[in-house]
Coordinates of C-alpha atoms in Angstrom, one line a residue:
M345 CA 213.1 -5.4 -75.1
L346 CA 214.8 -2.1 -76.0
K347 CA 218.2 -3.7 -75.4
V348 CA 217.4 -6.4 -78.0
H349 CA 216.3 -3.7 -80.5
V350 CA 219.4 -1.7 -80.1
A351 CA 221.6 -4.8 -80.4
V352 CA 219.9 -5.8 -83.7
R353 CA 220.2 -2.3 -85.1
I354 CA 224.0 -2.2 -84.2
A355 CA 224.5 -5.6 -85.8
V356 CA 222.8 -4.3 -89.0
C357 CA 225.0 -1.2 -88.9
F358 CA 228.1 -3.5 -88.9
L359 CA 226.8 -5.4 -91.9
F360 CA 227.0 -2.1 -93.9
I361 CA 230.8 -2.5 -93.7
F362 CA 230.7 -5.3 -96.2
L363 CA 228.4 -3.6 -98.8
P364 CA 229.9 -3.5 -102.3
L365 CA 230.2 0.2 -102.9
Q366 CA 232.9 0.1 -105.6
S367 CA 231.0 2.6 -107.9
M368 CA 230.7 5.1 -105.1
D369 CA 234.4 4.7 -104.2
E370 CA 235.3 5.3 -107.9
W371 CA 233.2 8.5 -107.8
F372 CA 235.1 9.8 -104.7
Y373 CA 238.4 8.7 -106.3
D374 CA 237.7 10.9 -109.4
R375 CA 236.5 13.8 -107.3
F376 CA 239.7 13.7 -105.2
F377 CA 241.8 14.0 -108.4
Q378 CA 239.9 17.2 -109.2
L379 CA 240.3 18.6 -105.7
R380 CA 243.9 17.8 -104.9
G381 CA 245.5 20.1 -107.5
Y382 CA 247.7 19.3 -110.5
Y383 CA 251.4 19.0 -111.4
H384 CA 251.2 20.6 -114.9
E385 CA 253.0 23.8 -113.7
Q386 CA 256.1 21.7 -112.6
P387 CA 258.8 20.8 -115.1
T388 CA 258.4 17.5 -116.9
Q389 CA 260.7 15.2 -118.9
F390 CA 257.9 14.4 -121.4
V391 CA 257.2 16.2 -124.6
L392 CA 254.4 15.3 -127.0
I393 CA 254.5 15.6 -130.8
R394 CA 251.2 15.4 -132.6
I395 CA 251.0 14.3 -136.2
N396 CA 248.1 16.2 -137.7
P397 CA 247.3 15.1 -141.3
T398 CA 245.6 18.3 -142.2
N399 CA 248.6 20.5 -141.2
L400 CA 251.0 18.2 -143.1
T401 CA 248.9 18.3 -146.3
L402 CA 248.7 22.1 -146.2
S403 CA 252.4 22.5 -145.4
P404 CA 254.2 24.6 -148.1
H405 CA 257.1 22.2 -147.8
R406 CA 255.1 19.0 -148.6
E407 CA 257.3 18.0 -151.5
K408 CA 260.4 18.7 -149.5
Y409 CA 259.4 16.0 -147.0
H410 CA 258.1 13.6 -149.6
F411 CA 254.5 13.6 -148.5
P412 CA 252.2 11.5 -150.6
A413 CA 249.6 13.6 -152.4
T414 CA 246.5 12.4 -150.4
D415 CA 244.2 13.9 -147.9
A416 CA 244.6 10.9 -145.6
L417 CA 248.2 11.6 -144.7
P418 CA 250.0 10.0 -143.1
S419 CA 247.5 7.1 -142.9
R420 CA 245.6 5.1 -145.5
R421 CA 241.9 4.7 -144.7
N422 CA 241.8 3.4 -141.1
Q423 CA 245.3 2.1 -141.0
N424 CA 248.4 3.8 -139.6
I425 CA 251.1 3.5 -142.3
W426 CA 254.9 3.9 -141.8
Y427 CA 255.9 6.4 -144.5
Q428 CA 259.6 5.8 -144.6
Q429 CA 260.8 9.2 -146.0
F430 CA 258.4 11.2 -143.8
Y431 CA 259.2 9.5 -140.6
E432 CA 263.0 9.4 -141.4
N433 CA 262.8 13.2 -141.8
L434 CA 260.8 13.6 -138.6
L435 CA 263.2 11.4 -136.6
G436 CA 266.1 13.3 -138.1
Q437 CA 264.6 16.7 -137.0
I438 CA 263.8 15.3 -133.5
G439 CA 267.2 13.8 -133.1
K440 CA 268.8 17.2 -133.6
G441 CA 267.2 18.2 -130.2
N442 CA 269.1 15.4 -128.4
P443 CA 266.1 13.7 -126.7
E444 CA 266.8 10.9 -124.3
L445 CA 264.1 8.6 -125.7
I446 CA 261.6 8.7 -128.6
V447 CA 258.4 6.6 -128.3
F448 CA 255.8 6.1 -130.9
T449 CA 252.5 5.6 -129.1
T450 CA 250.7 4.9 -132.5
Y451 CA 250.6 1.3 -133.6
F452 CA 251.7 1.0 -137.3
D453 CA 249.7 -1.6 -139.3
G454 CA 252.2 -1.6 -142.2
T455 CA 254.8 0.3 -144.2
D456 CA 254.5 2.1 -147.5
H457 CA 257.0 -0.3 -149.1
P458 CA 256.6 -4.0 -148.4
D459 CA 260.3 -4.7 -149.2
L460 CA 261.5 -1.9 -146.9
R461 CA 264.8 -2.4 -145.1
Y462 CA 265.2 -0.1 -142.2
T463 CA 267.0 0.0 -138.8
P464 CA 265.5 2.6 -136.4
P465 CA 267.8 4.5 -134.1
P466 CA 268.5 2.7 -130.8
N467 CA 266.6 5.2 -128.6
V468 CA 263.3 4.7 -130.5
L469 CA 260.5 2.5 -129.1
F470 CA 257.4 1.4 -131.1
S471 CA 254.0 0.3 -130.0
A472 CA 252.5 -3.1 -130.2
Y473 CA 249.0 -4.0 -129.2
L474 CA 247.1 -6.9 -127.5
N475 CA 244.4 -8.3 -129.7
E476 CA 241.1 -9.7 -128.5
E477 CA 242.8 -13.0 -127.7
S478 CA 245.4 -11.2 -125.5
K479 CA 248.1 -12.0 -128.1
L480 CA 250.8 -9.4 -128.6
I481 CA 250.9 -8.1 -132.2
P482 CA 254.2 -6.4 -132.9
P483 CA 254.8 -3.5 -135.3
P484 CA 255.8 -4.2 -139.0
P485 CA 259.1 -6.2 -139.3
P486 CA 261.2 -3.3 -140.6
L487 CA 260.6 -1.4 -137.4
V488 CA 261.4 -4.3 -135.0
Y489 CA 264.8 -5.0 -133.7
G490 CA 265.1 -7.0 -130.4
D491 CA 262.6 -5.8 -127.8
N492 CA 262.1 -2.3 -129.0
F493 CA 258.3 -2.5 -128.7
G494 CA 255.6 -2.9 -126.0
F495 CA 251.9 -3.0 -126.0
V496 CA 250.1 0.4 -125.8
N497 CA 246.5 -0.8 -125.0
V498 CA 244.4 1.3 -122.7
F499 CA 242.3 -0.6 -120.1
P500 CA 239.2 1.4 -119.0
D501 CA 237.3 0.3 -115.9
P502 CA 233.7 -0.9 -116.3
D503 CA 232.4 2.7 -116.3
N504 CA 234.8 3.4 -119.2
I505 CA 237.1 5.6 -117.2
V506 CA 240.8 5.0 -117.4
R507 CA 242.2 4.8 -113.8
R508 CA 244.7 2.0 -114.0
T509 CA 246.8 0.0 -116.5
H510 CA 248.6 -3.3 -116.8
L511 CA 252.4 -3.3 -117.0
V512 CA 252.8 -6.8 -118.3
Y513 CA 250.6 -9.3 -119.9
S514 CA 251.2 -13.0 -120.5
S515 CA 252.6 -12.3 -124.0
G516 CA 254.7 -9.3 -123.3
A517 CA 255.5 -6.0 -121.5
S518 CA 254.0 -2.6 -121.9
L519 CA 255.6 0.4 -123.5
A520 CA 256.0 2.0 -120.0
V521 CA 258.2 -1.0 -118.8
L522 CA 260.4 -0.8 -121.9
A523 CA 260.8 3.0 -121.4
Y524 CA 261.8 2.4 -117.8
H525 CA 264.5 0.0 -118.8
Q526 CA 265.8 2.5 -121.4
V527 CA 266.1 5.4 -119.0
N528 CA 266.8 3.7 -115.6
A529 CA 269.7 1.5 -114.7
E530 CA 268.1 0.4 -111.5
P531 CA 265.9 -2.8 -111.6
I532 CA 262.1 -2.5 -111.2
K533 CA 261.3 -3.1 -107.5
R534 CA 257.5 -3.4 -107.7
N535 CA 255.5 -6.4 -108.6
L536 CA 254.7 -5.9 -112.3
L537 CA 251.7 -8.2 -112.1
D538 CA 249.9 -5.6 -110.0
P539 CA 248.0 -3.0 -112.0
L540 CA 249.4 0.6 -112.0
F541 CA 247.0 3.3 -110.7
I542 CA 247.9 6.3 -112.8
D543 CA 248.7 9.5 -111.0
Y544 CA 247.5 12.0 -113.7
R545 CA 249.6 15.1 -114.0
G546 CA 246.6 17.2 -114.9
P547 CA 243.8 17.5 -117.5
A548 CA 244.4 17.3 -121.2
G549 CA 247.1 19.8 -122.3
S550 CA 249.3 19.4 -119.1
Y551 CA 252.3 18.2 -121.1
P552 CA 254.1 20.4 -123.7
I553 CA 252.8 19.5 -127.1
Y554 CA 254.0 20.5 -130.6
D555 CA 252.8 19.9 -134.1
A556 CA 254.9 17.6 -136.4
A557 CA 254.8 20.2 -139.1
D558 CA 256.4 22.7 -136.7
V559 CA 259.1 20.2 -135.8
L560 CA 259.8 19.5 -139.5
D561 CA 260.0 23.3 -140.1
G562 CA 262.3 23.8 -137.2
T563 CA 260.0 26.4 -135.5
I564 CA 259.8 24.8 -132.1
P565 CA 261.8 26.4 -129.2
V566 CA 265.5 25.6 -129.1
G567 CA 266.2 23.1 -126.4
A568 CA 262.6 22.0 -126.1
L569 CA 263.6 18.3 -126.7
Q570 CA 266.9 18.3 -124.9
D571 CA 267.1 15.1 -122.7
K572 CA 263.4 14.7 -122.9
I573 CA 261.2 11.6 -123.5
V574 CA 259.4 12.4 -126.8
L575 CA 256.1 10.7 -127.5
I576 CA 254.9 10.8 -131.1
A577 CA 251.3 9.9 -132.2
R578 CA 248.9 10.4 -135.0
E579 CA 245.7 12.1 -133.7
G580 CA 242.4 12.1 -135.5
G581 CA 241.8 8.4 -136.1
R582 CA 240.3 5.5 -134.2
H583 CA 240.4 5.4 -130.4
W584 CA 240.9 9.2 -130.4
D585 CA 239.8 10.1 -126.9
Y586 CA 239.3 8.2 -123.6
E587 CA 237.5 9.3 -120.4
T588 CA 239.8 9.8 -117.4
P589 CA 239.2 11.2 -113.8
L590 CA 240.2 14.6 -115.2
G591 CA 238.2 14.5 -118.5
K592 CA 238.8 13.3 -122.0
M593 CA 242.4 12.6 -123.1
S594 CA 244.1 11.2 -126.2
R595 CA 245.9 7.8 -126.1
M596 CA 249.2 9.7 -126.3
E597 CA 248.4 11.8 -123.3
I598 CA 247.3 8.8 -121.3
Q599 CA 250.5 7.0 -122.2
A600 CA 252.5 10.0 -121.1
N601 CA 250.8 9.9 -117.7
I602 CA 251.4 6.2 -117.4
M603 CA 255.1 6.5 -118.2
D604 CA 255.4 9.6 -116.0
T605 CA 253.8 7.8 -113.1
F606 CA 255.8 4.6 -113.5
L607 CA 259.2 6.3 -114.1
D608 CA 258.8 8.8 -111.3
H609 CA 257.6 6.1 -108.8
R610 CA 254.5 8.1 -107.8
E611 CA 251.7 5.7 -108.5
I612 CA 248.6 5.7 -106.3
R613 CA 248.9 2.9 -103.8
I614 CA 245.7 1.1 -103.1
L615 CA 245.4 -0.2 -99.5
P616 CA 243.8 -3.6 -98.8
R617 CA 240.1 -3.7 -98.5
I618 CA 240.4 -4.7 -94.8
V619 CA 241.7 -1.2 -94.0
T620 CA 238.5 0.4 -95.4
R621 CA 236.4 -2.0 -93.3
I622 CA 238.4 -1.2 -90.1
V623 CA 237.8 2.5 -90.7
A624 CA 234.1 1.8 -91.4
A625 CA 233.8 -0.3 -88.2
A626 CA 235.3 2.6 -86.2
A627 CA 232.9 5.0 -87.9
V628 CA 230.0 2.7 -86.9
V629 CA 231.1 2.6 -83.3
S630 CA 231.6 6.3 -83.0
S631 CA 228.3 7.0 -84.7
V632 CA 226.4 4.7 -82.4
L633 CA 227.9 6.4 -79.3
I634 CA 227.2 9.9 -80.7
I635 CA 223.5 9.0 -81.5
L636 CA 223.0 7.4 -78.1
Y637 CA 224.7 9.9 -75.8
F638 CA 224.1 13.3 -77.5
P639 CA 221.0 15.3 -78.4
L640 CA 219.8 14.8 -81.9
T641 CA 220.8 18.3 -83.2
L642 CA 224.3 18.0 -81.7
A643 CA 224.6 14.4 -83.0
W644 CA 223.8 15.7 -86.5
V645 CA 226.6 18.2 -86.2
F646 CA 229.1 15.6 -84.9
L647 CA 228.2 13.1 -87.6
L648 CA 228.7 15.7 -90.3
L649 CA 232.0 16.7 -88.8
Q650 CA 233.0 13.0 -88.6
S651 CA 232.3 12.6 -92.3
V652 CA 234.1 15.7 -93.2
V653 CA 237.2 14.6 -91.2
I654 CA 237.2 11.2 -92.9
L655 CA 237.0 12.9 -96.3
L656 CA 239.7 15.4 -95.5
L657 CA 242.0 12.8 -94.2
A658 CA 241.4 10.6 -97.2
L659 CA 242.1 13.6 -99.5
F660 CA 245.3 14.4 -97.6
F661 CA 246.6 10.8 -97.9
F662 CA 245.5 10.7 -101.5
S663 CA 247.4 13.9 -102.3
F664 CA 250.7 13.5 -100.5
P665 CA 251.5 9.9 -99.5
K666 CA 249.4 9.0 -102.6
I667 CA 247.5 6.3 -100.7
W668 CA 243.9 5.4 -101.4
A669 CA 241.8 3.2 -99.0
G670 CA 238.3 4.0 -100.1
V671 CA 235.8 6.2 -98.2
A672 CA 232.4 5.1 -99.5
N673 CA 231.8 2.5 -96.8
P674 CA 232.9 4.7 -93.9
V675 CA 230.8 7.6 -95.0
F676 CA 227.8 5.4 -95.9
C677 CA 228.1 3.7 -92.5
I678 CA 228.0 7.0 -90.7
F679 CA 224.7 8.1 -92.2
A680 CA 223.1 4.7 -92.4
T681 CA 223.9 4.2 -88.7
H682 CA 222.4 7.5 -87.9
L683 CA 219.2 6.6 -89.7
L684 CA 219.0 3.2 -88.1
M685 CA 219.8 4.4 -84.6
L686 CA 217.5 7.4 -85.0
G687 CA 214.5 5.1 -84.8
Y688 CA 215.7 3.6 -81.6
K689 CA 216.6 7.0 -80.1
L690 CA 213.2 8.4 -80.9
S691 CA 211.4 5.4 -79.4
R692 CA 213.5 5.7 -76.3
Q693 CA 212.8 9.4 -76.0
E694 CA 209.1 8.7 -76.5
E695 CA 209.2 6.2 -73.7
Q696 CA 211.1 8.5 -71.5
Q697 CA 208.7 11.3 -72.3
W698 CA 205.8 9.0 -71.5
K699 CA 207.4 8.2 -68.1
I700 CA 208.0 11.8 -67.4
Q701 CA 204.4 12.6 -68.3
Q702 CA 203.2 9.9 -65.9
E703 CA 205.5 11.1 -63.2
A704 CA 204.4 14.7 -63.7
E705 CA 200.8 13.7 -63.4
Y706 CA 201.6 11.7 -60.3
L707 CA 203.6 14.6 -58.8
K708 CA 200.7 17.0 -59.7
E709 CA 198.3 14.7 -57.8
M710 CA 200.7 14.6 -54.9
D711 CA 201.2 18.3 -54.9
Q712 CA 197.4 18.8 -55.0
F713 CA 197.1 16.4 -52.1
K714 CA 199.8 18.3 -50.2
N715 CA 198.1 21.6 -50.8
N716 CA 194.8 20.3 -49.8
F717 CA 196.2 18.8 -46.7
I718 CA 198.1 22.0 -45.8
S719 CA 195.1 24.1 -46.4
L720 CA 192.8 21.9 -44.3
F721 CA 195.4 21.6 -41.6
S722 CA 196.1 25.3 -41.5
H723 CA 192.4 26.2 -41.4
D724 CA 191.9 23.7 -38.6
L725 CA 194.7 25.4 -36.6
K726 CA 193.2 28.8 -36.9
T727 CA 190.4 28.0 -34.4
P728 CA 192.6 26.9 -31.5
I729 CA 195.0 29.8 -32.2
A730 CA 192.1 32.2 -32.1
K731 CA 190.9 30.6 -28.8
I732 CA 194.4 30.9 -27.3
K733 CA 194.6 34.6 -28.2
A734 CA 191.1 35.2 -26.8
I735 CA 192.0 33.5 -23.5
T736 CA 195.3 35.3 -23.1
D737 CA 193.7 38.7 -23.9
R738 CA 190.9 38.0 -21.4
L739 CA 193.2 36.9 -18.6
L740 CA 195.4 40.0 -19.1
T741 CA 192.4 42.3 -19.3
D742 CA 190.1 40.8 -16.6
H743 CA 192.8 40.0 -14.1
P744 CA 195.0 43.0 -13.6
N745 CA 196.1 41.8 -10.2
L746 CA 198.1 38.8 -11.6
N747 CA 201.6 38.8 -10.5
E748 CA 204.2 40.1 -12.9
E749 CA 205.7 36.6 -13.7
V750 CA 202.3 35.3 -14.9
K751 CA 201.7 38.4 -16.9
T752 CA 205.1 38.0 -18.6
S753 CA 204.3 34.4 -19.4
L754 CA 200.9 35.3 -20.8
R755 CA 202.4 38.0 -23.0
A756 CA 205.1 35.5 -24.2
L757 CA 202.3 33.0 -25.0
D758 CA 200.4 35.7 -26.9
R759 CA 203.5 36.7 -28.9
T760 CA 204.3 33.0 -29.7
N761 CA 200.7 32.5 -30.7
G762 CA 200.9 35.5 -33.0
E763 CA 204.0 34.1 -34.7
L764 CA 202.3 30.8 -35.2
A765 CA 199.3 32.5 -36.7
R766 CA 201.6 34.5 -39.0
F767 CA 203.5 31.4 -40.1
I768 CA 200.2 29.6 -40.9
S769 CA 199.0 32.6 -42.8
D770 CA 202.2 32.6 -44.9
I771 CA 201.9 28.9 -45.6
L772 CA 198.3 29.4 -46.8
K773 CA 199.4 32.2 -49.1
V774 CA 202.2 30.1 -50.6
T775 CA 199.7 27.2 -51.1
K776 CA 197.3 29.5 -52.9
M777 CA 200.1 30.9 -55.0
E778 CA 201.2 27.5 -56.2
S779 CA 197.7 26.1 -56.8
M780 CA 196.4 29.1 -58.7
R781 CA 197.8 32.3 -60.1
L782 CA 197.0 35.3 -57.9
E783 CA 195.5 38.3 -59.7
P784 CA 196.1 41.5 -57.9
S785 CA 193.1 43.8 -57.5
K786 CA 193.1 47.4 -58.9
E787 CA 192.5 50.1 -56.3
V788 CA 194.1 53.4 -55.4
I789 CA 197.0 53.1 -52.9
D790 CA 198.7 55.7 -50.8
L791 CA 202.1 54.1 -50.1
N792 CA 203.0 56.6 -47.4
R793 CA 199.9 55.8 -45.5
L794 CA 200.6 52.0 -45.8
V795 CA 204.1 52.6 -44.4
E796 CA 202.8 54.6 -41.5
E797 CA 200.2 51.9 -40.7
A798 CA 202.8 49.2 -40.8
S799 CA 205.2 51.1 -38.6
H800 CA 202.4 51.8 -36.1
R801 CA 201.3 48.1 -36.1
L802 CA 204.9 46.9 -35.4
K803 CA 205.8 49.6 -32.9
F804 CA 205.2 47.2 -30.0
L805 CA 207.8 44.8 -31.5
A806 CA 210.3 47.6 -31.9
D807 CA 209.7 48.9 -28.4
E808 CA 210.5 45.5 -26.9
K809 CA 214.0 45.7 -28.5
Q810 CA 214.2 49.5 -27.9
I811 CA 214.5 50.1 -31.7
K812 CA 213.4 53.4 -33.2
I813 CA 211.5 53.4 -36.5
V814 CA 212.5 56.5 -38.5
L815 CA 210.1 57.5 -41.3
D816 CA 211.5 59.5 -44.2
L817 CA 208.6 59.9 -46.5
E818 CA 208.4 62.1 -49.6
P819 CA 205.1 63.2 -51.1
L820 CA 204.0 60.6 -53.6
F821 CA 201.5 60.2 -56.4
S822 CA 198.8 57.6 -55.7
M823 CA 199.2 54.4 -57.7
E824 CA 197.0 51.5 -58.6
G825 CA 197.5 48.0 -57.1
D826 CA 196.3 45.5 -54.5
L827 CA 196.3 47.2 -51.2
H828 CA 196.5 44.1 -49.1
L829 CA 199.4 42.6 -51.0
I830 CA 201.5 45.8 -50.9
Q831 CA 200.7 46.2 -47.2
E832 CA 201.9 42.6 -46.7
V833 CA 205.2 43.5 -48.5
I834 CA 205.8 46.6 -46.4
T835 CA 204.9 44.8 -43.1
N836 CA 207.2 41.8 -44.0
L837 CA 210.2 44.1 -44.8
V838 CA 209.8 46.3 -41.7
E839 CA 209.2 43.3 -39.4
N840 CA 212.4 41.6 -40.8
A841 CA 214.4 44.8 -40.2
I842 CA 213.3 44.9 -36.6
K843 CA 213.8 41.1 -36.0
Y844 CA 217.3 41.0 -37.4
S845 CA 218.5 44.3 -35.8
P846 CA 220.2 44.4 -32.4
S847 CA 218.6 46.3 -29.5
N848 CA 219.0 50.1 -29.2
R849 CA 219.3 50.6 -33.0
Q850 CA 217.1 52.2 -35.6
V851 CA 215.2 51.1 -38.7
I852 CA 214.8 53.7 -41.5
V853 CA 211.8 53.5 -43.8
R854 CA 212.1 55.8 -46.8
T855 CA 209.9 56.5 -49.8
R856 CA 210.7 58.3 -53.0
E857 CA 209.7 58.8 -56.6
A858 CA 211.8 58.7 -59.8
D859 CA 211.2 57.9 -63.5
A860 CA 207.5 57.2 -63.2
K861 CA 208.2 54.7 -60.3
V862 CA 207.8 54.8 -56.6
C863 CA 210.3 53.2 -54.2
V864 CA 210.1 52.0 -50.6
E865 CA 213.4 51.4 -48.8
V866 CA 213.8 49.7 -45.5
I867 CA 217.2 50.0 -43.9
D868 CA 218.4 48.3 -40.8
Q869 CA 221.6 48.3 -38.7
G870 CA 221.8 44.5 -38.2
E871 CA 224.6 42.1 -38.9
G872 CA 224.1 42.0 -42.6
I873 CA 223.8 39.0 -45.0
P874 CA 226.9 37.1 -46.3
P875 CA 227.5 37.7 -50.0
D876 CA 227.1 34.0 -50.8
E877 CA 223.7 33.9 -49.2
L878 CA 222.4 37.1 -50.7
P879 CA 221.1 35.6 -54.0
R880 CA 219.2 32.9 -52.1
V881 CA 217.4 34.7 -49.3
T882 CA 214.4 35.3 -51.5
G883 CA 213.9 31.6 -52.0
K884 CA 211.1 29.6 -50.5
F885 CA 211.8 28.5 -46.9
Y886 CA 215.4 29.7 -47.1
R887 CA 217.0 31.1 -44.0
G888 CA 220.6 32.1 -43.6
K889 CA 222.8 30.3 -41.1
R890 CA 223.0 33.3 -38.7
A891 CA 219.3 34.0 -39.0
S892 CA 218.5 30.4 -38.2
E893 CA 220.6 30.5 -35.1
N894 CA 219.5 33.9 -33.6
T895 CA 216.0 34.6 -34.9
K896 CA 212.8 32.7 -35.4
G897 CA 211.1 32.8 -38.8
S898 CA 209.5 30.7 -41.6
G899 CA 211.8 31.8 -44.5
L900 CA 208.7 32.9 -46.4
G901 CA 208.6 36.6 -45.9
L902 CA 211.0 37.7 -48.6
Y903 CA 209.8 35.0 -50.9
L904 CA 206.2 36.3 -50.7
S905 CA 207.3 39.9 -50.9
K906 CA 209.3 39.3 -54.1
Y907 CA 206.3 37.4 -55.6
F908 CA 203.8 40.2 -54.7
V909 CA 206.0 42.9 -56.0
E910 CA 206.6 41.1 -59.3
L911 CA 202.8 40.6 -59.6
H912 CA 202.7 44.4 -59.9
Q913 CA 205.4 44.5 -62.5
G914 CA 207.8 45.8 -59.9
Q915 CA 211.3 44.7 -58.7
L916 CA 212.7 43.9 -55.3
E917 CA 216.4 44.6 -54.6
L918 CA 218.7 43.7 -51.7
E919 CA 221.9 45.3 -50.6
S920 CA 223.8 44.2 -47.6
E921 CA 227.2 44.6 -45.9
L922 CA 228.4 42.5 -43.0
G923 CA 228.5 44.4 -39.7
I924 CA 226.8 47.4 -41.2
G925 CA 223.3 46.4 -42.1
T926 CA 220.9 45.6 -45.0
K927 CA 218.8 47.7 -47.3
V928 CA 215.7 46.1 -48.9
S929 CA 213.9 48.2 -51.5
F930 CA 211.1 47.6 -54.0
W931 CA 210.1 49.7 -57.0
L932 CA 206.6 49.8 -58.4
P933 CA 205.4 51.6 -61.6
I934 CA 202.9 54.3 -60.9
N935 CA 200.6 53.1 -63.7
S936 CA 200.8 49.4 -62.8

């Protein structure tokens, strides 16, 4: 059932690839313009001249340039009028700067003299416009000669932001196309029917701009117009500003960006929609794999990194190769896939958690059954073991005339029976430890006395191997703890030292006190423990390879000793060197 659920979720994720996210893509497109940096610090071949009616009216040389005495200069009401004497003077002053091309981006509705006869200079272009019926309306007849005009319409997107423009229409070419033919001898190699995505040089003010009054007065810098493309427009009338990805701009500045983009061959190239869908499909696949095979926290980090990488790559291609493929669908697919697959992941984890819980309960029952069985089994073994010990003791005591071979066998039987009893006792202790937490009792302990008792108790074992137990005991303060558990620790350590030492050696038991702690050290002269086994010898039932071959044991002595020491907030330490011996020590706080 879960496989069906995940297949349905993945199928839905792939459907996100086809969502119409044009508005979101346009938002990213505009943000990338703002992030990538601008070209306004680089040299440009475009210069803008602004005709400001207020400056012209207030000019002290108004009569010199034959300005009409009206505050609407140089327009009449809402019309842009070609004032012959004014514009002749303006073109004359601009011509002295030797520009390459002069372009009027203002459309003129008429002239100040209906019978005007005028032939503009050959390097001057005028604006036409497309009316509501997409018919090209040329400038007034005196300004027209041949094809010296092109439409200057601005084409905002549905959100009223100008990102692209048309180069040709059914009834004529744009001003940018005419400018290209004027300044370039090479033919246009792109398809003019495709819209031109404008590569804006920067925000408003990125191009050098001068006031027409300053041009007429000759106060602009020398050489400012040399070999430049000069755009002239009246500002302050209808269609004053337009929204662009970089903020508001006048029609003249937008036309400058259009011509700059087209003439310099640096337009933004839009890749086919299929490329965006392929990237989005790859994002879905990678997101699904990340969600399914990584923990949720790590998956969040990877998904965030994946989105950042996609955005950074898109910004890189947008800034340098000037390629745009759209990022809204891939980014949306990443987070939508995460949300969809998150439900599946949580349901799967919940199911796994339920299985683990069931398994844990089953294992707990089995462990309890095992502990009960071991406890029952061990208790049942105590009676025959006690009987065997009693029989062997009676035979050795009541029949002193037995031959030596029988006595040796009975002693071996008694020794083996004691080892079995010790092994069963250790198993019972481990079972008790694992079934319930041991709480050590609080009583006054004399460690030196416990060491002496353990040494005395194990003297017979040492005598069998002709091992001498050497006691080096410092006077110690009494401490609080569980007497039986600490005695068990000391006995285990001394017994291990005797068992793993060759014959005719010695075992040193030392006590000392330092830093409000007491320490017991047991040092043998055995074969030592290999370094790779040293960290594991305190594990349950673990016995080293050499120990298993040469000495009998349960593998529980050090495990229990470590546990009992840690119950008293102490620490057990092992040091060993092959061929020299082993030192096992434990530290206990005096006020435990």
